[in-house]
GROMACS .gro file of N, CA and C in nm:
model
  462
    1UNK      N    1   0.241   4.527  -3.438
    1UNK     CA    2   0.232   4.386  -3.401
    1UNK      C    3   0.086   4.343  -3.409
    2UNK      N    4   0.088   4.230  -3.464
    2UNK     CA    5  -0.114   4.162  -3.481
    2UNK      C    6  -0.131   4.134  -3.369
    3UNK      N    7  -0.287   4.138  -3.360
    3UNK     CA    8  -0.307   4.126  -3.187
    3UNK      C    9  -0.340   3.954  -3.209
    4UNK      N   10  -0.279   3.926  -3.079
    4UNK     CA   11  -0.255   3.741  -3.036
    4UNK      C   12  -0.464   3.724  -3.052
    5UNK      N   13  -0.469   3.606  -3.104
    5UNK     CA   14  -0.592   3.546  -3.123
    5UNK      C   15  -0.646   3.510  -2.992
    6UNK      N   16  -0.780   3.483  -2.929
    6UNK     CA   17  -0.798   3.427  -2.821
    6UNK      C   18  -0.783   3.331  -2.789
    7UNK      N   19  -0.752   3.271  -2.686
    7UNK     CA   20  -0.695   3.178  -2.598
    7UNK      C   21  -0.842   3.065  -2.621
    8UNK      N   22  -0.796   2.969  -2.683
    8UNK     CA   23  -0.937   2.833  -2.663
    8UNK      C   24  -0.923   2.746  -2.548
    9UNK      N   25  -1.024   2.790  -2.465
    9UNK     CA   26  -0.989   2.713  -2.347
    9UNK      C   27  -0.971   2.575  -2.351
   10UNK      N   28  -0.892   2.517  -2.270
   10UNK     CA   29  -0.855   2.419  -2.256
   10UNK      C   30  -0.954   2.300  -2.121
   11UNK      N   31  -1.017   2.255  -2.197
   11UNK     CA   32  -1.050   2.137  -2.144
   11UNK      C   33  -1.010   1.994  -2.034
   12UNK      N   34  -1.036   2.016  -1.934
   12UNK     CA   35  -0.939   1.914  -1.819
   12UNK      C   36  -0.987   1.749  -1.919
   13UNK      N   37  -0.811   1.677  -1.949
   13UNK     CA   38  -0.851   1.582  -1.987
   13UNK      C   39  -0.823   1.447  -1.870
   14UNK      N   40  -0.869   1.348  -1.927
   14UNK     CA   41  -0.782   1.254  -1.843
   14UNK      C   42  -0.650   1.216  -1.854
   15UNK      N   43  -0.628   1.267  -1.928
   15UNK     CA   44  -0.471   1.225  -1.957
   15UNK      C   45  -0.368   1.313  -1.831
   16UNK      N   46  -0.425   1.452  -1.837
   16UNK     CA   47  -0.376   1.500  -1.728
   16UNK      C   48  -0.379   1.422  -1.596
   17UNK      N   49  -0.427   1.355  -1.549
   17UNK     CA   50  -0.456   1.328  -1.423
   17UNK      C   51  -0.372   1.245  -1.357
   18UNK      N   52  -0.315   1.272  -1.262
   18UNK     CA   53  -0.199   1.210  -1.153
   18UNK      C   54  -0.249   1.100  -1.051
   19UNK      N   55  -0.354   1.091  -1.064
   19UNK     CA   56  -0.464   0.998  -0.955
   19UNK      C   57  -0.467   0.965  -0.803
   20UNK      N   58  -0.421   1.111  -0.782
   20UNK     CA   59  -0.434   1.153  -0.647
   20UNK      C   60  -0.533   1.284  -0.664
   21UNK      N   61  -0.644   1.206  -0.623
   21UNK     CA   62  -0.774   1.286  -0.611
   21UNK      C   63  -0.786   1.487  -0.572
   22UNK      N   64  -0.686   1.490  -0.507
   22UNK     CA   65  -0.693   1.674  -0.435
   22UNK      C   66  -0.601   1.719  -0.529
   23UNK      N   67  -0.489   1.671  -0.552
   23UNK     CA   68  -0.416   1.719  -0.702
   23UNK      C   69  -0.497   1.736  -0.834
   24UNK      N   70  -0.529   1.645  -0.835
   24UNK     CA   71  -0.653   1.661  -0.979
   24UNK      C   72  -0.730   1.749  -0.975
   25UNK      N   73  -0.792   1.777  -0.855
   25UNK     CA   74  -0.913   1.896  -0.826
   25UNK      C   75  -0.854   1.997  -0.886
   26UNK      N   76  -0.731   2.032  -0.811
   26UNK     CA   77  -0.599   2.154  -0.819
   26UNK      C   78  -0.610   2.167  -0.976
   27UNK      N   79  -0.557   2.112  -1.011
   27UNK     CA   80  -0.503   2.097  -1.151
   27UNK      C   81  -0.609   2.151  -1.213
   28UNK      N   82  -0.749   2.089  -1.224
   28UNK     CA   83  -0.837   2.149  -1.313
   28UNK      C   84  -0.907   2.267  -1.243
   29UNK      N   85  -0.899   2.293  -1.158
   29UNK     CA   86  -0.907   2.446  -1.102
   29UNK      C   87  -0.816   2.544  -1.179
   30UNK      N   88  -0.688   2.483  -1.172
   30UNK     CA   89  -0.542   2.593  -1.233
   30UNK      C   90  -0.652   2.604  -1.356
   31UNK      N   91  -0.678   2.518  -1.444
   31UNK     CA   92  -0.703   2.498  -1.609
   31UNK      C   93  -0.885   2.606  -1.636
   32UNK      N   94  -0.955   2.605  -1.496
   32UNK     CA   95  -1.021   2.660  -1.536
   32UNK      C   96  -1.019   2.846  -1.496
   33UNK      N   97  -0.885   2.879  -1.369
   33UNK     CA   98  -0.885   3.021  -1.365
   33UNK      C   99  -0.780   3.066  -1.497
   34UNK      N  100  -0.685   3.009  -1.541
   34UNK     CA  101  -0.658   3.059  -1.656
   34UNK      C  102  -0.762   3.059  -1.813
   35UNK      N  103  -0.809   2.975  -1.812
   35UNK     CA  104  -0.944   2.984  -1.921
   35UNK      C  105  -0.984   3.112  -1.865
   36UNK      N  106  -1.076   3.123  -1.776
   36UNK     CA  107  -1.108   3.244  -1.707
   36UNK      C  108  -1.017   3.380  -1.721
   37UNK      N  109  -0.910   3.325  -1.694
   37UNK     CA  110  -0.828   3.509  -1.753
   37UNK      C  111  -0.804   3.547  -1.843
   38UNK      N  112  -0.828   3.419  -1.961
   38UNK     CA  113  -0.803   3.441  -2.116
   38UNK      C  114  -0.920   3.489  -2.175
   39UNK      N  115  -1.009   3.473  -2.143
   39UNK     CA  116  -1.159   3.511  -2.151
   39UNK      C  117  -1.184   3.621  -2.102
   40UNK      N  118  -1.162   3.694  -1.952
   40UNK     CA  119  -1.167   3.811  -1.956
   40UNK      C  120  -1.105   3.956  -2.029
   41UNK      N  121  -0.953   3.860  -2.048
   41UNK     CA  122  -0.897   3.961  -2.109
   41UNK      C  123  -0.966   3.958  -2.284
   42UNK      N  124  -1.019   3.872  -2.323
   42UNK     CA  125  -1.082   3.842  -2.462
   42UNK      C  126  -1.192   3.953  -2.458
   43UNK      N  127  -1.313   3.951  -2.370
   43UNK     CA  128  -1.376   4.010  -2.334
   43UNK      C  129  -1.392   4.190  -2.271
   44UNK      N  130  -1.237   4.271  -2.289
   44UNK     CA  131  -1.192   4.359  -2.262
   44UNK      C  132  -1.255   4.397  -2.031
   45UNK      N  133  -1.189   4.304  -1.993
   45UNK     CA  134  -1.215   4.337  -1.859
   45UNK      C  135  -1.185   4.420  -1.789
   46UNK      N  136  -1.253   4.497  -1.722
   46UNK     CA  137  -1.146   4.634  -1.668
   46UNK      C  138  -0.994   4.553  -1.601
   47UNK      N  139  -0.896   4.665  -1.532
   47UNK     CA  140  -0.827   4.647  -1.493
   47UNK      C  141  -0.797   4.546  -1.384
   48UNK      N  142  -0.928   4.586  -1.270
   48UNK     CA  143  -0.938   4.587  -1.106
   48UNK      C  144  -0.992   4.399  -1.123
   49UNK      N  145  -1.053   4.391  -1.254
   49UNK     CA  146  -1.113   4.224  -1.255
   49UNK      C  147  -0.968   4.126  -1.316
   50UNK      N  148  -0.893   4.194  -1.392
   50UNK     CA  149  -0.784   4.137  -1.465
   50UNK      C  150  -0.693   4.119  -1.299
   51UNK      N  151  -0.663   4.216  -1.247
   51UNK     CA  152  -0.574   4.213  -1.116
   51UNK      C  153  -0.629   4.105  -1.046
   52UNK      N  154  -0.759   4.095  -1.018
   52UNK     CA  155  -0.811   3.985  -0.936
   52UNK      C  156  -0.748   3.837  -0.957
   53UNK      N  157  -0.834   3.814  -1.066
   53UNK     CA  158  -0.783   3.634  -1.109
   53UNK      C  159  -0.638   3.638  -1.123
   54UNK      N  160  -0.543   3.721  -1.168
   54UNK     CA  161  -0.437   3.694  -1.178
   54UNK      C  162  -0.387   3.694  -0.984
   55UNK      N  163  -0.394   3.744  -0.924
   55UNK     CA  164  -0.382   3.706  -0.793
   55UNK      C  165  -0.436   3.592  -0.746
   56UNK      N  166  -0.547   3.575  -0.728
   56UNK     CA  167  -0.629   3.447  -0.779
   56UNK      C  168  -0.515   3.318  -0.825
   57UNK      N  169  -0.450   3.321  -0.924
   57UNK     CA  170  -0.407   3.239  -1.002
   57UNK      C  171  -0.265   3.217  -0.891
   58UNK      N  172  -0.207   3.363  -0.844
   58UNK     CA  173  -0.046   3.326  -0.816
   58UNK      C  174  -0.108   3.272  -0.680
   59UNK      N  175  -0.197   3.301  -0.601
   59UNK     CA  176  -0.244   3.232  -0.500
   59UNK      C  177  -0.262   3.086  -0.460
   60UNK      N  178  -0.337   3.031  -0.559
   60UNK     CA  179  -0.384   2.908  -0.595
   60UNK      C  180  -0.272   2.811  -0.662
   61UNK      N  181  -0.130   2.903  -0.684
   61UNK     CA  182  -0.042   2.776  -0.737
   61UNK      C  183   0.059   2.765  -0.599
   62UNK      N  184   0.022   2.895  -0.556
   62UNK     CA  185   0.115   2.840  -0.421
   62UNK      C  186   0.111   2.765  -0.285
   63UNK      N  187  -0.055   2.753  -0.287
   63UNK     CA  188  -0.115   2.663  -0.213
   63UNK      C  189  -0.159   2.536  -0.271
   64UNK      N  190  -0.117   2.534  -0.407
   64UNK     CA  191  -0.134   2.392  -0.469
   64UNK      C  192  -0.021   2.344  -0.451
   65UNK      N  193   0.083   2.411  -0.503
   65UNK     CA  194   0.252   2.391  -0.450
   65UNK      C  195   0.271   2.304  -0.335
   66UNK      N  196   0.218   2.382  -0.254
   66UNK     CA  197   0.229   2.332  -0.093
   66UNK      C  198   0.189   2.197  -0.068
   67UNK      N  199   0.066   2.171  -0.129
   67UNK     CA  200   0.027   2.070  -0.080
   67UNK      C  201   0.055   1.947  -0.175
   68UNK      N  202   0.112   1.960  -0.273
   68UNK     CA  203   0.159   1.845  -0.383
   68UNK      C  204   0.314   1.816  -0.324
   69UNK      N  205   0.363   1.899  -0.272
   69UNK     CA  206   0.516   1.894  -0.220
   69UNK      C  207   0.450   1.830  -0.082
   70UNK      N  208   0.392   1.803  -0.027
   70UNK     CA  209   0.367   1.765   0.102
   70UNK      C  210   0.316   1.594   0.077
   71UNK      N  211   0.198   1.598  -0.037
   71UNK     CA  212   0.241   1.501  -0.116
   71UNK      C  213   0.352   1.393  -0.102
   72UNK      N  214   0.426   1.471  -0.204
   72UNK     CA  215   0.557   1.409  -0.295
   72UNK      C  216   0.619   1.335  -0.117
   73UNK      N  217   0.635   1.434  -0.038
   73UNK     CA  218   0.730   1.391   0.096
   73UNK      C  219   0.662   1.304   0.115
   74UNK      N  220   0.529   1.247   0.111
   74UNK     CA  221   0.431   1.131   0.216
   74UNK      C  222   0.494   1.024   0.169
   75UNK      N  223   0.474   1.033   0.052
   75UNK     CA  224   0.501   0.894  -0.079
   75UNK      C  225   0.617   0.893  -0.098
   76UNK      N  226   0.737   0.929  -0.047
   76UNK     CA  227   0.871   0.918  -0.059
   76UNK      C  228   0.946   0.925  -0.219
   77UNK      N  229   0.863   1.003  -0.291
   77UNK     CA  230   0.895   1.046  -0.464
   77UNK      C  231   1.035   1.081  -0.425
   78UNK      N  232   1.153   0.969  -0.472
   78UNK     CA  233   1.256   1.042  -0.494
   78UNK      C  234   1.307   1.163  -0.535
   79UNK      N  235   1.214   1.207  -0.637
   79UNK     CA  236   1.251   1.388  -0.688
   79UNK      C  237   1.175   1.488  -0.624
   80UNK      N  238   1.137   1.460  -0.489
   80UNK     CA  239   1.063   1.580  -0.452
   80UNK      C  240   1.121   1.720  -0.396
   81UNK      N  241   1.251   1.689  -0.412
   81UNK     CA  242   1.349   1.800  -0.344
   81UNK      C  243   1.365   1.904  -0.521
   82UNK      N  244   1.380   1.768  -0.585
   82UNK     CA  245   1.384   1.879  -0.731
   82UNK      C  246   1.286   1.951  -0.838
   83UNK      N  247   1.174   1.874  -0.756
   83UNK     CA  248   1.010   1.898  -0.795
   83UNK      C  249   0.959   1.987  -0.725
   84UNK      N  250   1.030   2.073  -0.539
   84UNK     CA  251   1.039   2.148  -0.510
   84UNK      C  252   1.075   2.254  -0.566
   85UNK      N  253   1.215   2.273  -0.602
   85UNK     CA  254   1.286   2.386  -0.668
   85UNK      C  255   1.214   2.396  -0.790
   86UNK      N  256   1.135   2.296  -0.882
   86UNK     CA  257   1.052   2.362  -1.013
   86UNK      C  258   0.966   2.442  -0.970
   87UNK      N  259   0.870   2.414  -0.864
   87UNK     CA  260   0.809   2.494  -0.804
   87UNK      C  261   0.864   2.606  -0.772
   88UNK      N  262   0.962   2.613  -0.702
   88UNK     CA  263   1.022   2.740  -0.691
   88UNK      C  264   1.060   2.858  -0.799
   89UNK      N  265   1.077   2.820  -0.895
   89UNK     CA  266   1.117   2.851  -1.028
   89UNK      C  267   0.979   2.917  -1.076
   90UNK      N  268   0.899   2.832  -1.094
   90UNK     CA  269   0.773   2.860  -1.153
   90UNK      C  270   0.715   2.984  -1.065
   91UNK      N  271   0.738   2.967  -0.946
   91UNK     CA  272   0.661   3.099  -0.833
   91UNK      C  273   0.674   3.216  -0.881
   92UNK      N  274   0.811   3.166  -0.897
   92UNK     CA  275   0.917   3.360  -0.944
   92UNK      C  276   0.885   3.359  -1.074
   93UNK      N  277   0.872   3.304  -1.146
   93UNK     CA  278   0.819   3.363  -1.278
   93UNK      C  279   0.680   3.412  -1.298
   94UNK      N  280   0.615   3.295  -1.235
   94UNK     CA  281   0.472   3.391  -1.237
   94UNK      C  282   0.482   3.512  -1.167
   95UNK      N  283   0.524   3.516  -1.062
   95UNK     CA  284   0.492   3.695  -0.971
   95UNK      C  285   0.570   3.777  -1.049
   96UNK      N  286   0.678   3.748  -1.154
   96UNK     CA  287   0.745   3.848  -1.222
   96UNK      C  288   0.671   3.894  -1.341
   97UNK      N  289   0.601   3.775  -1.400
   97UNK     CA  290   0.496   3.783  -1.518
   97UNK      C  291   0.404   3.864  -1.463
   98UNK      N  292   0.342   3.866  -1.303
   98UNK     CA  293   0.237   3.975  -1.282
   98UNK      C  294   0.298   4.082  -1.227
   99UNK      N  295   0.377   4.094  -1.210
   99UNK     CA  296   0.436   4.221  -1.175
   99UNK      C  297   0.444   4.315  -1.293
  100UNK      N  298   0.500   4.249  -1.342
  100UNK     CA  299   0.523   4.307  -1.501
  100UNK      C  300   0.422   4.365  -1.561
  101UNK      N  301   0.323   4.286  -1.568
  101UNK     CA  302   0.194   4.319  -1.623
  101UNK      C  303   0.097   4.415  -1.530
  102UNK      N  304   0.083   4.402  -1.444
  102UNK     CA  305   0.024   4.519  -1.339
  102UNK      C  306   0.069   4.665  -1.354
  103UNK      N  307   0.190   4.655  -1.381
  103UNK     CA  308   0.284   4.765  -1.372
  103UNK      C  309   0.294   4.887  -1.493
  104UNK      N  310   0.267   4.788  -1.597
  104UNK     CA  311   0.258   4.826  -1.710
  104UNK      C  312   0.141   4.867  -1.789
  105UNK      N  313   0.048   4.727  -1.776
  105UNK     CA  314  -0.065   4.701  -1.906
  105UNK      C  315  -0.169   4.616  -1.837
  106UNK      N  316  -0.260   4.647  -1.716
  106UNK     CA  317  -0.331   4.544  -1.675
  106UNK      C  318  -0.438   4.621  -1.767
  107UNK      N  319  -0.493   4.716  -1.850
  107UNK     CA  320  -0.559   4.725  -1.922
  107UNK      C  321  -0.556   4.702  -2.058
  108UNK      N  322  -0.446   4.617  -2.090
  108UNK     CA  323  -0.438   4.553  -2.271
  108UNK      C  324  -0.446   4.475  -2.291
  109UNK      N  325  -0.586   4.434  -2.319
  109UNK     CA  326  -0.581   4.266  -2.381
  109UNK      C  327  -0.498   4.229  -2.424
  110UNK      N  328  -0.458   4.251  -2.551
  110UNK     CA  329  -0.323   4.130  -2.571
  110UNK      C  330  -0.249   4.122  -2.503
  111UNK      N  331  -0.178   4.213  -2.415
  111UNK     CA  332  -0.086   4.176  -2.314
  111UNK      C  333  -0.149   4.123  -2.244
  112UNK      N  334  -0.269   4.127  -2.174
  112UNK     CA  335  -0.339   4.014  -2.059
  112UNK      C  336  -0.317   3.875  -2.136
  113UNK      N  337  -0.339   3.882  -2.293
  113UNK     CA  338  -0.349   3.700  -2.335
  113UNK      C  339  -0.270   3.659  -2.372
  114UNK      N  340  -0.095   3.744  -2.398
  114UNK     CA  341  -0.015   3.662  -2.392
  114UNK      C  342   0.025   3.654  -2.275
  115UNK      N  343   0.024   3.704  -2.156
  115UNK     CA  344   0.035   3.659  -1.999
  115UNK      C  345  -0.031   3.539  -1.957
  116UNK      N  346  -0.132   3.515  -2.029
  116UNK     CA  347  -0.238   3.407  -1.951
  116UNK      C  348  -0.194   3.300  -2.058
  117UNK      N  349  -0.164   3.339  -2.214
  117UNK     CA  350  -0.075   3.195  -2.247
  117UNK      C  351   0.062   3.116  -2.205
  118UNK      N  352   0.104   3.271  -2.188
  118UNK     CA  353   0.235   3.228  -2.079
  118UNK      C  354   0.237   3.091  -1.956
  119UNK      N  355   0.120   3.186  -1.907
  119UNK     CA  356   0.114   3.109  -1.743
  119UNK      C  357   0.017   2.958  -1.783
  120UNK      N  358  -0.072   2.965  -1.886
  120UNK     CA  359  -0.122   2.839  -1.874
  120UNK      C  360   0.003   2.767  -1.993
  121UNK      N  361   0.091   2.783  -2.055
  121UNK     CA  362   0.182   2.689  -2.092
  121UNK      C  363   0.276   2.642  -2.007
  122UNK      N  364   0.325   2.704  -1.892
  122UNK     CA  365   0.361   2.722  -1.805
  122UNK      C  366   0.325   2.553  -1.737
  123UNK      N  367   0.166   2.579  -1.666
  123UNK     CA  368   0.109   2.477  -1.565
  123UNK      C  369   0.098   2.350  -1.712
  124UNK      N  370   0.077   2.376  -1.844
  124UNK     CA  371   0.089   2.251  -1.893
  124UNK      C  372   0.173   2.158  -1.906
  125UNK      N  373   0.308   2.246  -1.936
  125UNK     CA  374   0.446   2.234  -1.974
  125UNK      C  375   0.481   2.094  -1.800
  126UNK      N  376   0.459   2.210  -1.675
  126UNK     CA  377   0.489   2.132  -1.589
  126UNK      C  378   0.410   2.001  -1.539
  127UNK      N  379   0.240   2.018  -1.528
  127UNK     CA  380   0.166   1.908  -1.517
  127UNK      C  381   0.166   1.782  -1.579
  128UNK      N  382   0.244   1.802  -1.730
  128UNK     CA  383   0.282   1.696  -1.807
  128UNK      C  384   0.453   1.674  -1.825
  129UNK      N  385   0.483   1.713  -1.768
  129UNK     CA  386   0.651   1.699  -1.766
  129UNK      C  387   0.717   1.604  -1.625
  130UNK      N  388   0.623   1.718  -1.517
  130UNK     CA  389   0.691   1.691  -1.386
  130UNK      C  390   0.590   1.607  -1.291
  131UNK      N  391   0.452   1.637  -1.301
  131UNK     CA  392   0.331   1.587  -1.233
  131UNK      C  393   0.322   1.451  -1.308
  132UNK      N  394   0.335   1.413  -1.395
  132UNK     CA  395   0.288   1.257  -1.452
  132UNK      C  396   0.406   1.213  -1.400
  133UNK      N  397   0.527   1.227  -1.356
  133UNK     CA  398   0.648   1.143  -1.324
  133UNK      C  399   0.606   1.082  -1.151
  134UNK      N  400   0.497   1.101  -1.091
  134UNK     CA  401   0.474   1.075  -0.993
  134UNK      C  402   0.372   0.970  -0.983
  135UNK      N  403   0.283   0.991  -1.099
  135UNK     CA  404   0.200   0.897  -1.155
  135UNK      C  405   0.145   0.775  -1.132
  136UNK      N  406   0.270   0.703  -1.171
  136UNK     CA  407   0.338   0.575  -1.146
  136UNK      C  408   0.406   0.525  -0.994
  137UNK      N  409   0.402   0.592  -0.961
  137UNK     CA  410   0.432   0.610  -0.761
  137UNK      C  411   0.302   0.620  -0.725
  138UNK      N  412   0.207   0.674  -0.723
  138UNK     CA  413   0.112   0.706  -0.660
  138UNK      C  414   0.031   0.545  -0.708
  139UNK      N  415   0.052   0.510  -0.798
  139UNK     CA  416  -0.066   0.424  -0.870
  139UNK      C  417  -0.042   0.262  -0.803
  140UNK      N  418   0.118   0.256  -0.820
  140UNK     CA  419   0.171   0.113  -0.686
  140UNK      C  420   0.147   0.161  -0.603
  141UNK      N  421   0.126   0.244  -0.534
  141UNK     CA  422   0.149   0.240  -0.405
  141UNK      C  423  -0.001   0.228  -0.345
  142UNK      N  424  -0.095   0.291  -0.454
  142UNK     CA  425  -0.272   0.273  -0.441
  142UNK      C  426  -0.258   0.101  -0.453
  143UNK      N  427  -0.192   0.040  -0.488
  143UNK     CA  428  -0.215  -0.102  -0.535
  143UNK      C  429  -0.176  -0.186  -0.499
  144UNK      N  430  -0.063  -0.138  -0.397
  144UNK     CA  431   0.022  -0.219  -0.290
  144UNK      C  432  -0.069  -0.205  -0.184
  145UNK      N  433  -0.135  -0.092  -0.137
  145UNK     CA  434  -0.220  -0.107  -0.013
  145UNK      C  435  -0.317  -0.182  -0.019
  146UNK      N  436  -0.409  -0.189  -0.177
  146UNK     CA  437  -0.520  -0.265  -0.204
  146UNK      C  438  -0.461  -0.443  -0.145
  147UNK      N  439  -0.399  -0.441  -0.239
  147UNK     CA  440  -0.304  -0.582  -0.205
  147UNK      C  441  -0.273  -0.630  -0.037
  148UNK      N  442  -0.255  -0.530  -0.008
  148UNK     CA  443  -0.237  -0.566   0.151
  148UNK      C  444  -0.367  -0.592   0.200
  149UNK      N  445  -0.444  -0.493   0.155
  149UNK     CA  446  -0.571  -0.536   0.277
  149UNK      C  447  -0.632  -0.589   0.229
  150UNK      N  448  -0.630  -0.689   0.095
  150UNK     CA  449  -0.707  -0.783   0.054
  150UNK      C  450  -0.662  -0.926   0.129
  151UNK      N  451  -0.493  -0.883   0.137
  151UNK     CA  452  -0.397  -1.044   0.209
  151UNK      C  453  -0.477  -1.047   0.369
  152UNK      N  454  -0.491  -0.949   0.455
  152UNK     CA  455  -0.564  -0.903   0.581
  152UNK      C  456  -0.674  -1.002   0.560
  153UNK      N  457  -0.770  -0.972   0.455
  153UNK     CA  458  -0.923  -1.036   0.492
  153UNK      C  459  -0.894  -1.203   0.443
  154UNK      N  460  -0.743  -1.234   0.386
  154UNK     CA  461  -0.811  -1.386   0.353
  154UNK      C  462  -0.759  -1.499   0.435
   0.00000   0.00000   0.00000
């Protein structure tokens, strides 16, 4: 099998952005520890540094999880019960993707970079699928409050 090419990191654009300020942070955090694991593993990283960020990574989506679902409940996003369960979905695949890989090959680059293409198609697939559907909720509702407290001062 040819070994997978390196991973070109991916650049936080604006297009990504949901315009809820602590989500966005999230988001380009996710975009820069996977750059980061595609790069180490590019870079032949020992094992014990590959184990890290990938913990690192399942860490950081589950406390991003948390708090975008906490989110979704503030703002009354009709799909947040089913924007939950993607989350849920996504959890178990990543810890199965590192399980897998720990278990096996945390010392083979290419298996580290098709893991880390995995997981960052993964957060793209969903950030632009499921995260922009909120978008548009978040953006009236920034604009309904403006609106209000502009009616307040006149």
């Amino acid at each position: 099998m040819a070994e997978p090419l390196p991973l070109k990191p991916i650049a936080w654009s604006e297009t990504f952005a949901t315009g809820e300020p602590e989500i966005d942070r999230q988001h380009r955090e996710f975009l820069n520890q996977v750059n980061g694991l595609a790069a180490a593993a590019a870079d032949g990283a020992p094992p014990d540094a590959i184990r890290s960020l990938l913990e690192a990574i399942a860490a950081h989506e589950r406390a991003h999880f948390a708090y975008e679902e906490s989110v979704l409940q503030r703002i009354g996003h009709a799909e947040a019960a089913a924007h939950a369960a993607e989350h849920r979905r996504l959890e178990r695949r990543t810890a199965a993707l590192l399980r897998s890989l720990l278990a096996t090959a945390p010392d083979d680059g290419p298996c580290v970079l098709r893991v880390a293409s995995i997981v960052r198609a993964q957060l793209l697939d969903h950030l632009l699928y499921y995260d922009l559907q909120y978008k548009s909720l978040l953006q009236y509702q920034r604009e309904y409050r403006s609106l209000r407290q502009h009616l307040r001062r006149c």
